[in-house]
XYZ file of C-alpha atoms in Angstrom:
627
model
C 30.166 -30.467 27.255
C 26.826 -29.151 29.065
C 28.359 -25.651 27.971
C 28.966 -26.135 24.292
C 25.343 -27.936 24.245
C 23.903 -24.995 25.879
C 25.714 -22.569 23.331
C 24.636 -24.593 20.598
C 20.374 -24.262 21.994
C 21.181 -20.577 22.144
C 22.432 -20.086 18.578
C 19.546 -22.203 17.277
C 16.590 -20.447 19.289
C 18.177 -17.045 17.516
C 18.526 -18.525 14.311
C 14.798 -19.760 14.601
C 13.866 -16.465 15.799
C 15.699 -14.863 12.726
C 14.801 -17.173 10.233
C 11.391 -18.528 11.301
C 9.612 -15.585 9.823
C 11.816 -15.827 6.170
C 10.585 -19.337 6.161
C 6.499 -19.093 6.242
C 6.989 -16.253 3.624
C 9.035 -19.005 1.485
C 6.174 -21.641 2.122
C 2.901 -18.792 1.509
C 4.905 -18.064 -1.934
C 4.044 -21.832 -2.781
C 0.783 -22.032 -1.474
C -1.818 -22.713 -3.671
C -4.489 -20.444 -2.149
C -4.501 -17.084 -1.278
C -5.173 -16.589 2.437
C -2.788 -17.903 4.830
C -4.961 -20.107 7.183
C -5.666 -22.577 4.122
C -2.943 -24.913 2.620
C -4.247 -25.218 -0.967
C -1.499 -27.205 -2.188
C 1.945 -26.785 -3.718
C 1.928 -23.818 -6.521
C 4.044 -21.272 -8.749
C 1.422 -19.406 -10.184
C 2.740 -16.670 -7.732
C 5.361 -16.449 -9.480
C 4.103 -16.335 -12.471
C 1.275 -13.966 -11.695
C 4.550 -12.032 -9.858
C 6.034 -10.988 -13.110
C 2.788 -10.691 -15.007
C 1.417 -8.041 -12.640
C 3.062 -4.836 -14.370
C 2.409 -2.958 -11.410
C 4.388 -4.723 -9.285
C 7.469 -5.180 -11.503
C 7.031 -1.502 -12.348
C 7.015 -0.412 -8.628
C 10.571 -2.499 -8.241
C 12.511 -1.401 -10.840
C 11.068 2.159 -10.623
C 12.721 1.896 -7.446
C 16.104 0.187 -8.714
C 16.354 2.857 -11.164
C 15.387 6.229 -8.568
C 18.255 4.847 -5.944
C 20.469 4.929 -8.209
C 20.090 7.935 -9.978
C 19.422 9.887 -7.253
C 22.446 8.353 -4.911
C 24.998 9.006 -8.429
C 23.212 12.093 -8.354
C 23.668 13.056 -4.699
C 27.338 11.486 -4.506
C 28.632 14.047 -6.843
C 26.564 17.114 -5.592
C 27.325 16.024 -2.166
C 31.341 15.286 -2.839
C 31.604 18.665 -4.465
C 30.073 20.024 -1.388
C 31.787 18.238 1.381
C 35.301 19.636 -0.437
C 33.704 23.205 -0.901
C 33.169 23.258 2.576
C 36.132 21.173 3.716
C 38.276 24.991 2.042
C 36.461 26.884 4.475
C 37.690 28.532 7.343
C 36.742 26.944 10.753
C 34.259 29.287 11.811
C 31.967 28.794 8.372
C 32.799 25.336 8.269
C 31.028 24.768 11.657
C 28.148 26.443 10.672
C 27.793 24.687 7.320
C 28.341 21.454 9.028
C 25.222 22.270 11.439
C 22.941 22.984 8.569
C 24.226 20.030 6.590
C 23.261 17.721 9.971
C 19.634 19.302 10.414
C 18.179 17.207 7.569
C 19.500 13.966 9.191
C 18.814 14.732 12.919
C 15.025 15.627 11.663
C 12.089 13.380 11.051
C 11.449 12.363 7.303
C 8.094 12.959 7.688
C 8.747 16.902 7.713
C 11.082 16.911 4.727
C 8.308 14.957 3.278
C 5.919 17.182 3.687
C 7.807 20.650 3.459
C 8.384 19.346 -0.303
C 5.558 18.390 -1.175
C 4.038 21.730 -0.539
C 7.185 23.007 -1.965
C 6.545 21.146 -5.262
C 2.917 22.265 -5.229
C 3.427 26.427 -4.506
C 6.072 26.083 -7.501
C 3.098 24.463 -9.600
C 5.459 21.316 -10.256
C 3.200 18.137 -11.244
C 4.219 15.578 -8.613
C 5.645 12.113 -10.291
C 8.777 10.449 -11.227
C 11.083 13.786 -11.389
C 9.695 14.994 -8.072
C 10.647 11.567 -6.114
C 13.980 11.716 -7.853
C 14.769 15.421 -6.583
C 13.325 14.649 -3.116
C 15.408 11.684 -3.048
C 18.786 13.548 -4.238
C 17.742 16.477 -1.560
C 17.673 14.027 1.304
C 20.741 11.946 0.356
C 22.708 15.049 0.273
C 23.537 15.421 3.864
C 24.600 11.029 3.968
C 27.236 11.870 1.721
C 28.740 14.995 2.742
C 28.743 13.252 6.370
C 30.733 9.929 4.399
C 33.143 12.033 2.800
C 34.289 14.424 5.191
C 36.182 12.587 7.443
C 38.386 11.290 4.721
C 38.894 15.111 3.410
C 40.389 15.942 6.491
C 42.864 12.760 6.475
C 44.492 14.253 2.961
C 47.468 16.288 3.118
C 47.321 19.502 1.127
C 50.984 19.252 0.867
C 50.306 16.298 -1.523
C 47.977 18.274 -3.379
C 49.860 21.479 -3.836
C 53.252 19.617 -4.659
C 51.403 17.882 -7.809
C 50.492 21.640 -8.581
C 54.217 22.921 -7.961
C 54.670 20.277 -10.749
C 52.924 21.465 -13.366
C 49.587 19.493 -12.658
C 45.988 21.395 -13.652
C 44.180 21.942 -10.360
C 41.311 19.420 -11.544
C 44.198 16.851 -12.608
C 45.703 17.451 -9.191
C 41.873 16.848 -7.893
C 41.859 13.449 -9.399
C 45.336 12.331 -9.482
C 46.287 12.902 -5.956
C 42.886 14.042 -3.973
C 40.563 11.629 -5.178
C 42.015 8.286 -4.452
C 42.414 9.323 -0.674
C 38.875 10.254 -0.386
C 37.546 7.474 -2.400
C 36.436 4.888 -0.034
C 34.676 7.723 1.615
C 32.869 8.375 -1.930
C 31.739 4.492 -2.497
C 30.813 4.939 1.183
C 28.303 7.618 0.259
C 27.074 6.236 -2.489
C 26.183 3.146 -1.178
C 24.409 4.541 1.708
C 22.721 7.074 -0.608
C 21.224 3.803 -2.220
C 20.582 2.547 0.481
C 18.161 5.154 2.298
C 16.659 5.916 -1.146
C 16.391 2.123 -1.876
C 14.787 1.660 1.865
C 12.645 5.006 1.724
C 8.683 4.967 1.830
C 7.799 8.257 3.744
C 9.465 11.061 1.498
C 8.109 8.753 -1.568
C 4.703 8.800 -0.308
C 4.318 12.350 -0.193
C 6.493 13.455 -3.453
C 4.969 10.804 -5.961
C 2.400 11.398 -8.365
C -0.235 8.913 -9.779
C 0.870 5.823 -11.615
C 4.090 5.688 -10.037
C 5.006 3.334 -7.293
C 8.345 1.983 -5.745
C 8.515 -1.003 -3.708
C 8.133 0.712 -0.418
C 4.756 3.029 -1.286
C 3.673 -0.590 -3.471
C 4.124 -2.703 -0.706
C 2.569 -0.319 2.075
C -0.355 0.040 -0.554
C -0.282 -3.916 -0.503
C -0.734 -4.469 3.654
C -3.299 -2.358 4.592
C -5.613 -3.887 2.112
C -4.370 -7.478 2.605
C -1.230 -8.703 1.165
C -1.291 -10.418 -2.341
C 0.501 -13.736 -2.743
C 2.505 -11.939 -5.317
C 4.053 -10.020 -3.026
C 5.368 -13.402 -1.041
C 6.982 -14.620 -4.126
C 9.189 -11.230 -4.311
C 10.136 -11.241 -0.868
C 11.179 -14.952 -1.322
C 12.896 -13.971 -4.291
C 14.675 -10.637 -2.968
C 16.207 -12.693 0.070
C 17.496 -15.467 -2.150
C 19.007 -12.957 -4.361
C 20.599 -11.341 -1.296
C 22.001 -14.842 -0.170
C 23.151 -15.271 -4.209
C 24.969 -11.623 -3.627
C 26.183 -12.373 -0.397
C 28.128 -15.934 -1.285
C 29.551 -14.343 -4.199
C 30.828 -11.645 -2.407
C 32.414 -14.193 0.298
C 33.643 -16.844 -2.537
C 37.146 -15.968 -3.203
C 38.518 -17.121 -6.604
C 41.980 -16.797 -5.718
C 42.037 -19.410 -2.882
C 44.850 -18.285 -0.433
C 47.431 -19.669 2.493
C 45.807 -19.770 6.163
C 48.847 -20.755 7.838
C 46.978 -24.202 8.298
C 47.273 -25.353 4.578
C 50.939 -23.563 3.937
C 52.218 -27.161 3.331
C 49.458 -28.123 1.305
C 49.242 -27.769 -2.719
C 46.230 -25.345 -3.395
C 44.891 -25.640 -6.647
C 44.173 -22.165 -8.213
C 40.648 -21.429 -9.549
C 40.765 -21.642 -13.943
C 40.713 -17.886 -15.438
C 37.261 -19.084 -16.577
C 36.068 -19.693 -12.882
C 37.147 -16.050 -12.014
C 35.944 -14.405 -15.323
C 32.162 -15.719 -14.476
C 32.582 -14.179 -11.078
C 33.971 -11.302 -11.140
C 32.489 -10.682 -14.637
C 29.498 -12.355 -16.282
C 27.195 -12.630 -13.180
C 27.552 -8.889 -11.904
C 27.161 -7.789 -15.904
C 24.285 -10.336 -16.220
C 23.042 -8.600 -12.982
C 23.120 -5.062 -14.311
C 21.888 -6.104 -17.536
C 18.972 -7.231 -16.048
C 17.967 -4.370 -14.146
C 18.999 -1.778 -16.506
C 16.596 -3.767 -18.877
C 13.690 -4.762 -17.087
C 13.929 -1.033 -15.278
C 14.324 0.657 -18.979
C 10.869 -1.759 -20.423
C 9.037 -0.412 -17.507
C 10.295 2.940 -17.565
C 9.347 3.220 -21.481
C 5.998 0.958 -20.803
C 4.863 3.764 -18.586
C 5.603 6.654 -20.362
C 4.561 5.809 -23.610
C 0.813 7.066 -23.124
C -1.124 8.519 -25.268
C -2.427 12.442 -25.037
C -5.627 10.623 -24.471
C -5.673 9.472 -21.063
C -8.100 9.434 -17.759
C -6.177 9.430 -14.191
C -8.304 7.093 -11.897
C -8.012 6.717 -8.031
C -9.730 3.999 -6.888
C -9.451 1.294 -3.739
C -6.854 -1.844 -3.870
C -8.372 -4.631 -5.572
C -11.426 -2.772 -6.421
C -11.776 -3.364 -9.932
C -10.690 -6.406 -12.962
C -7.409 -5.538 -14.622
C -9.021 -6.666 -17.633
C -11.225 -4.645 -17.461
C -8.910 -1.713 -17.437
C -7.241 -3.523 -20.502
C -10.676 -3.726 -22.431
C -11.358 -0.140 -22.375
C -8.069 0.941 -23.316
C -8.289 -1.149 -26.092
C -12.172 -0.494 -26.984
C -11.653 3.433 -26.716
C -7.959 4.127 -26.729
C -7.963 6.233 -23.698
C -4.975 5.502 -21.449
C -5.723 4.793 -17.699
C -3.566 6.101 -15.338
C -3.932 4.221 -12.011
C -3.394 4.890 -8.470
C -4.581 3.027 -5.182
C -5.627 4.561 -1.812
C -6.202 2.791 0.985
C -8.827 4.753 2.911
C -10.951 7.713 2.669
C -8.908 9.852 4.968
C -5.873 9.406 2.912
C -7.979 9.994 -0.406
C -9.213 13.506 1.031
C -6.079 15.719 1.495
C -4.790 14.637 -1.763
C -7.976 15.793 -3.918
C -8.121 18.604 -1.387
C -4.816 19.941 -1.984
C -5.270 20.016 -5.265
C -1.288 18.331 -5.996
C -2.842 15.783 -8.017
C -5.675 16.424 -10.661
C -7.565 13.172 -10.650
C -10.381 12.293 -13.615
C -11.858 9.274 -11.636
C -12.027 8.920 -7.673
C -14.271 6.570 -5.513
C -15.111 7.468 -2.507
C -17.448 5.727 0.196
C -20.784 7.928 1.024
C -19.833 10.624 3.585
C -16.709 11.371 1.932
C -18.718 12.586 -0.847
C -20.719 14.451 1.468
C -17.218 16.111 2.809
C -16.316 16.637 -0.854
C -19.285 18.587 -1.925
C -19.888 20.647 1.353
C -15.798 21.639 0.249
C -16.828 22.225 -3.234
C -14.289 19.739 -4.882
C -16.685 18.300 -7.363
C -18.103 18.670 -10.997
C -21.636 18.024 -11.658
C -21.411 14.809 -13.938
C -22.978 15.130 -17.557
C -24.952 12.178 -17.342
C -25.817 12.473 -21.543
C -22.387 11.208 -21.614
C -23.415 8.328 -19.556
C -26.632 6.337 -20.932
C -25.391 3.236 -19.399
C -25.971 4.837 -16.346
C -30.048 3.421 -16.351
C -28.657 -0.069 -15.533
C -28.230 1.106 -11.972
C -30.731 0.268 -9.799
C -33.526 3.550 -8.442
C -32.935 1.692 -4.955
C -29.355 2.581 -5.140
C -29.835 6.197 -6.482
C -32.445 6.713 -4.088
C -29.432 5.431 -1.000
C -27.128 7.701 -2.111
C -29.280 10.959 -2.047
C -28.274 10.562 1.651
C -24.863 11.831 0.605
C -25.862 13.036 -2.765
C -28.905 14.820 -2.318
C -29.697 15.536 -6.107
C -28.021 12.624 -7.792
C -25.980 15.330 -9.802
C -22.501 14.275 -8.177
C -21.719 10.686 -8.291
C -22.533 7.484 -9.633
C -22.539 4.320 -7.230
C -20.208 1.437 -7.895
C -20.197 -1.078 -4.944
C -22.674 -1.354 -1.960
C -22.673 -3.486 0.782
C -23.741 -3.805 4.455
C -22.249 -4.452 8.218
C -22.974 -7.374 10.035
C -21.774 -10.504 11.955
C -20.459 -13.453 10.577
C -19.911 -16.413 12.701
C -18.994 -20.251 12.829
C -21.915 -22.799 12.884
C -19.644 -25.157 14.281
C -18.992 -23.153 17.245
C -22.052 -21.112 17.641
C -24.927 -22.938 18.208
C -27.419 -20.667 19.191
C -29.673 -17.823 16.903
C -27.739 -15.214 16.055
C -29.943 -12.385 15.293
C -28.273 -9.447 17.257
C -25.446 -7.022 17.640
C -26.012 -8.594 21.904
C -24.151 -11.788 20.829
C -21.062 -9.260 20.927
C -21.169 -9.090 24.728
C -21.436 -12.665 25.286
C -19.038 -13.619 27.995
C -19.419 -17.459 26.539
C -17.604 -16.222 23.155
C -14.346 -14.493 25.130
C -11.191 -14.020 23.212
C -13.263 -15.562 20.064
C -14.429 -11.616 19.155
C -13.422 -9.872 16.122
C -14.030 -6.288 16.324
C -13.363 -3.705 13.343
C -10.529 -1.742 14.370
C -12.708 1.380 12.870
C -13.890 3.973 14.624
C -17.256 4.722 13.235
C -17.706 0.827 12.153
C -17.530 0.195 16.322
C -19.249 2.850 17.445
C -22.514 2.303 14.939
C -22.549 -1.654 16.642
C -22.378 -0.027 19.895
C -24.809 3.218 18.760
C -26.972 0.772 16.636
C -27.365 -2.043 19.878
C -28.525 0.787 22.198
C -30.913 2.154 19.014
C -29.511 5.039 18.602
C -28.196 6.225 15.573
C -25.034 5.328 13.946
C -24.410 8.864 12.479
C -25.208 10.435 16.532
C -23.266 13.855 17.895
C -25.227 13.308 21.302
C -22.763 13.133 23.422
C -24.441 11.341 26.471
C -25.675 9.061 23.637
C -21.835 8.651 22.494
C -20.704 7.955 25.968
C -22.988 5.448 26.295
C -21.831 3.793 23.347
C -18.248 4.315 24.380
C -18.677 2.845 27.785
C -20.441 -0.245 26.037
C -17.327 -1.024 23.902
C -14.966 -0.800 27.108
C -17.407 -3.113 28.498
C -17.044 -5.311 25.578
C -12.927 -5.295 25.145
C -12.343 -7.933 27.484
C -13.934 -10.204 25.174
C -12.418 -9.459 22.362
C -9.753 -11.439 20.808
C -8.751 -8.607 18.055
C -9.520 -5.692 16.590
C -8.476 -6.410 12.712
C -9.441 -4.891 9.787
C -8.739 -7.233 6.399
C -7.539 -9.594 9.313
C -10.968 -11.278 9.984
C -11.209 -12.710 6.355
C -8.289 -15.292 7.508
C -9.090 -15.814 11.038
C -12.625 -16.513 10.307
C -11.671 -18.506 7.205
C -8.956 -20.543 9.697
C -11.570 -21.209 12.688
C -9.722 -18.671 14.539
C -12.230 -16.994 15.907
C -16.128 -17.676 16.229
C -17.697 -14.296 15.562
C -16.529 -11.360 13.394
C -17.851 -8.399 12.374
C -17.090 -7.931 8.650
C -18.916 -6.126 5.282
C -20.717 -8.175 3.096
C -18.347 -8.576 0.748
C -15.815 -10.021 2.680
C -18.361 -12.424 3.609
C -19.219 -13.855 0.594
C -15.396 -14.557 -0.192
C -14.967 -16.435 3.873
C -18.361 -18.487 2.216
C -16.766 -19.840 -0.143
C -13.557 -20.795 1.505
C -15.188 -22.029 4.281
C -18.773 -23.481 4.306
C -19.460 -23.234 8.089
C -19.614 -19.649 8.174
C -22.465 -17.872 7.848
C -24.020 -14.106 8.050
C -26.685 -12.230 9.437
C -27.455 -8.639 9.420
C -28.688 -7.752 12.949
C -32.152 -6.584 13.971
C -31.518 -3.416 15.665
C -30.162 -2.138 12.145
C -26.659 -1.628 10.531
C -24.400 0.345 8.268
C -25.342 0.165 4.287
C -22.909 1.782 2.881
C -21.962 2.923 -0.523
C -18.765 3.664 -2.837
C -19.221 5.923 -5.877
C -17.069 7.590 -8.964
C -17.305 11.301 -8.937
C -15.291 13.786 -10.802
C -12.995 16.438 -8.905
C -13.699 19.699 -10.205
C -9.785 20.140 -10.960
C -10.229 16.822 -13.090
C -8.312 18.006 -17.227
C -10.007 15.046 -19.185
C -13.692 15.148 -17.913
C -14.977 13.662 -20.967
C -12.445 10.864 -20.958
C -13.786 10.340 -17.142
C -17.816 10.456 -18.102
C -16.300 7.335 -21.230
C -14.483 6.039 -18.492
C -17.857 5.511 -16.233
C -19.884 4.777 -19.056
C -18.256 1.570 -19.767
C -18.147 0.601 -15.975
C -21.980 0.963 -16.125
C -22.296 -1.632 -18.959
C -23.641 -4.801 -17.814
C -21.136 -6.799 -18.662
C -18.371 -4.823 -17.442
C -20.131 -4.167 -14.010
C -20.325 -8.483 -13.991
C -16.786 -8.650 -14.845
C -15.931 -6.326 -11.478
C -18.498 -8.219 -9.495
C -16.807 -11.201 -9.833
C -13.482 -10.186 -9.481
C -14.214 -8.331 -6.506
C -16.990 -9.874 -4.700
C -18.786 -7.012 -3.199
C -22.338 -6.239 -4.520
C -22.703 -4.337 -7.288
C -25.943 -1.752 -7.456
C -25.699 -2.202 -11.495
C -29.208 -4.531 -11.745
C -28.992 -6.437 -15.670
C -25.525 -7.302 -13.826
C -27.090 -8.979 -11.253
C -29.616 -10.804 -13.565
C -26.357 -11.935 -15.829
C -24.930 -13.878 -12.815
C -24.896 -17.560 -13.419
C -24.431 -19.127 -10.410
C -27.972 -18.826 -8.851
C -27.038 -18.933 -5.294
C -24.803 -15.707 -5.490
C -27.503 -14.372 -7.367
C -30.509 -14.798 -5.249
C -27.524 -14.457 -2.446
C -29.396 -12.293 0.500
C -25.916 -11.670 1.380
C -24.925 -9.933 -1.682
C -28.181 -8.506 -2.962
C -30.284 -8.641 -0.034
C -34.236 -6.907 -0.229
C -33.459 -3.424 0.649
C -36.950 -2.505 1.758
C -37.136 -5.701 4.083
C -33.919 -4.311 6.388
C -34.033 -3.218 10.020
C -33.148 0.465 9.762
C -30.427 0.685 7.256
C -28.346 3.654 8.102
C -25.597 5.796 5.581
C -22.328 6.571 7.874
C -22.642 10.341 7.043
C -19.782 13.327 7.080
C -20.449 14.556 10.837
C -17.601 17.456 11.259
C -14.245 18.115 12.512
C -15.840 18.522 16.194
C -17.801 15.678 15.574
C -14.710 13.847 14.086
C -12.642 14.703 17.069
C -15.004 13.635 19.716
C -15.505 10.315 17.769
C -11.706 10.249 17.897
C -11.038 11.295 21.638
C -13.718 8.083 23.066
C -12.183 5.805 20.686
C -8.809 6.177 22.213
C -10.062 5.547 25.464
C -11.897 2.427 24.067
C -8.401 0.972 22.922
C -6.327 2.605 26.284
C -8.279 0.423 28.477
């Protein structure tokens, strides 16, 4: 008895442990607000929002539609193969075999990478035919290795007799050969789809702007905070599964166990099996061959008109993507990156020709000391007076004529923290380091964002190559670690929001949004000085629809249009009849989001230091996190 209870404990702690994690998804899909430390209340606009967000949608039946092309693709390429080599003699067949097994045995990241510059040295434009040939290429090798083994269990004798008899050798092929080596075919196939379905890295290197599967979507989607949307397709890809899975395991022809031989079974109607075996796997297929075909056609029915933007996740309106397509007729083409270091090798390399990119300060620097960008007409951009001389005047830190880049968003560095459990003047980076605040700490898991605290506390600079000045700062944030609870990026919007933590550091932006969801937060920028830093459009010198890009910036310099991105985005924007157009007038006289420039302790620009720099940076970080 005390056995069977103790089995039964064990099954449901691994259930738990299985399920657990399936079941807050389910529940954040049906909350009504958007972080996860807040219950807002019961909700479907998720779902709604789910299959109004094109991008989304695209991304997953883009991906439906790749898998299975390129595993149909790779089945029959690879089948043909594994029998071409299956007629060799032994000695070539080894070898073939080897080279067929290298692709598996190495990492994905090389194959990604070796054709991507493959793709660019044969001038191919990366996008939807590039993923579907890297895709075919590395399914290949799954189903020569799947059909193989059942090659070598068919008899040639069988094969040759149906010849002796008169049989064409490809009617021999698919009269005798085939049906043997079939289940080693659907094996292939299915694990072609599989790895092609499951597949981010090869994707990620191979695609080409405004296109997205699921896995590059998704990635795209965590480091820059998951969306709510993306909990209502989880919730609705593992119910589907479960819907697949009990369809599979529901028999229609009920059968004898042994136990019920003496028992009447009543056979399912011919209606009962026809909507099983029939109408839902058609109604299945229907619907992914049609949503994937609208999405398919959506996207490539662009005009010749068109500007390619790269821009940040969630850093500007929809709408107002919508509203200039419709006011001008220009097609946008958009992309996401996630940071600036993953921005730079693409423009770099040249693979991609980008119109639009927005880049934070010393990235431009980077950019122009490498020559990748085009002086901007600014006759094509009149709007471009709306933006405030304070702001021009920042950015000739990175920008040291103005003639490169226009700013977007600003914002600064400091610490936000919890009246309710701070209840002392917080004025200064020092609070950090105070033992009394242990494991309530959020730290930016950034290198240069920790080290200018650290720098900035000890009043140095936040932009400093001194190394005893750098070691300094390095031994201050070992010092510090013990304290900390995490070192989070996007992170410190919920735990701050949730009374997880007490102190954060976190950009203004983000701070504004934690306001509002939470009214005991509050914050400061500290005395000793801080990070203002600035994102701006430029145009890559490779860019093939410059004037579509200098329209394409106008109209984000409009007043209206700049309020439109304020609001959707929260972080400040440098455009100033913007600001005056805000109607709230506590966001508007916010010294959060539009704070007196000339009234700020030493406001510093995180400026493009070097490789050597970079690496040094790099080396005392590590050590920071190894301790």
């Amino acid at each position: 008895m005390i056995r069977k209870s103790l089995h039964k404990i064990y099954l449901a702690l691994i259930f738990i442990l299985l399920y657990a994690p399936i079941v807050t998804l389910i529940v954040l899909s049906f909350n009504n607000s958007k972080t996860r430390a807040k219950w807002g209340g019961f909700t479907l606009k998720w779902y709604r929002q789910l299959f109004q967000n094109e991008q989304i949608m695209s991304a997953l039946y883009t991906t439906l539609i790749i898998s299975i092309l390129a595993a149909g693709i790779a089945t029959v390429i690879g089948t043909a193969a594994a029998i071409a080599i299956q007629g060799m003699k032994q000695k070539w067949r080894t070898i073939y075999m080897g080279l067929t097994n290298i692709p598996m045995m190495n990492a994905e990241i090389v194959m990604g990478i070796s054709l991507m510059l493959l793709f660019i040295a044969l001038r191919i434009t990366l996008g939807f035919g590039t993923i579907l040939i890297a895709h075919i290429t590395f399914n290949i090798p799954y189903v020569i290795l799947s059909v193989t083994p059942k090659l070598k269990q068919t008899s040639k004798h069988t094969y040759e007799a149906a010849m002796d008899l008169g049989a064409s050798p490809l009617q021999a092929f698919f009269k005798v050969v085939f049906p043997d080596i079939m289940p080693g075919v659907l094996s292939g196939f299915m694990l072609a789809f599989t790895m092609s379905l499951d597949d981010f890295v090869i994707t990620h290197f191979t695609k080409g702007p405004g296109i997205d599967t699921l896995s590059t979507k998704i990635y795209t989607e965590v480091r820059k905070g998951i969306k709510p949307e993306i909990y209502a397709l989880s919730t609705i890809m593992f119910v589907s599964v479960l819907v697949l899975l009990l369809l599979i395991n529901y028999s229609p022809d009920a059968q004898d166990d042994g136990k019920t031989a003496k028992k009447k079974v009543k056979r399912p109607s011919k209606m009962k099996k026809l909507i099983v075996r029939r109408v839902i796997p058609a109604m299945l297929c229907l619907v992914v061959i049609g949503g994937g075909v609208y999405y398919a056609t959506k996207n490539q029915m662009m005009n010749e008109e068109k500007v390619i933007v790269y821009n940040w996740g969630e850093y500007i309106d929809p709408e107002v993507i919508t509203l200039f397509e419709e006011e001008t007729g220009i097609d946008v083409v958009y992309e996401e990156f996630e940071t600036n270091e993953i921005l730079y090798p693409k423009v770099s390399s040249g693979a991609i020709a980008y119109d639009v990119v927005c880049p934070s300060d010393y990235m431009i620097q980077r950019m122009l000391e490498n020559d990748l960008l085009a002086e901007i007409n600014f006759d094509n951009i009149p709007n471009v007076k709306y933006i405030g001389k304070e702001y021009m005047e920042q950015s000739r830190q990175f920008d040291p004529e103005n003639k490169y880049s226009i700013p977007y968003c600003w914002g600064t560095v400091g610490i936000l923290y919890n009246k309710t459990m701070v209840d002392e003047p917080v004025d200064s980076w020092g609070i950090l380091w105070d033992e009394k605040y242990k494991d309530s700490i959020l730290m930016q898991d950034s290198v240069r964002d920790a080290f200018a605290v650290a720098l900035r506390y000890l009043g140095y600079s936040l932009n400093s190559t001194d190394l005893d000045e750098l070691n300094e700062a390095m031994e201050l944030l070992v010092e510090q670690k013990p304290l900390v609870q995490a070192y989070v990026i996007d992170q410190v919007r919920d735990k701050m929001i949730g009374n997880e933590a007490a102190i954060g550091v976190i950009y203004s932006g983000e701070a504004i949004y934690t306001q509002w969801e939470n009214p005991d937060l509050e914050y400061v920028i500290p005395k000793e000085g801080t990070n203002i830093w600035i994102d701006s459009w430029v145009i890559p010198k490779n860019a093939e629809h410059k004037e579509n890009a200098e329209k394409f910036l106008n109209f984000l310099c409009r007043p209206d249009i700049a309020l439109m991105n304020f609001e959707y985005i929260t972080y400040s924007t440098p455009n100033v009849a913007a600001q005056e157009m805000i109607e709230d007038e506590t966001i508007r006289n916010s010294e959060v989001a539009f704070p007196d420039l000339s009234k700020l302790p030493e406001m510093e620009t995180f400026r493009y230091l070097g490789p050597e720099a970079d690496a040094v940076y790099g080396e005392l970080w590590n050590k920071v996190k190894s301790n």
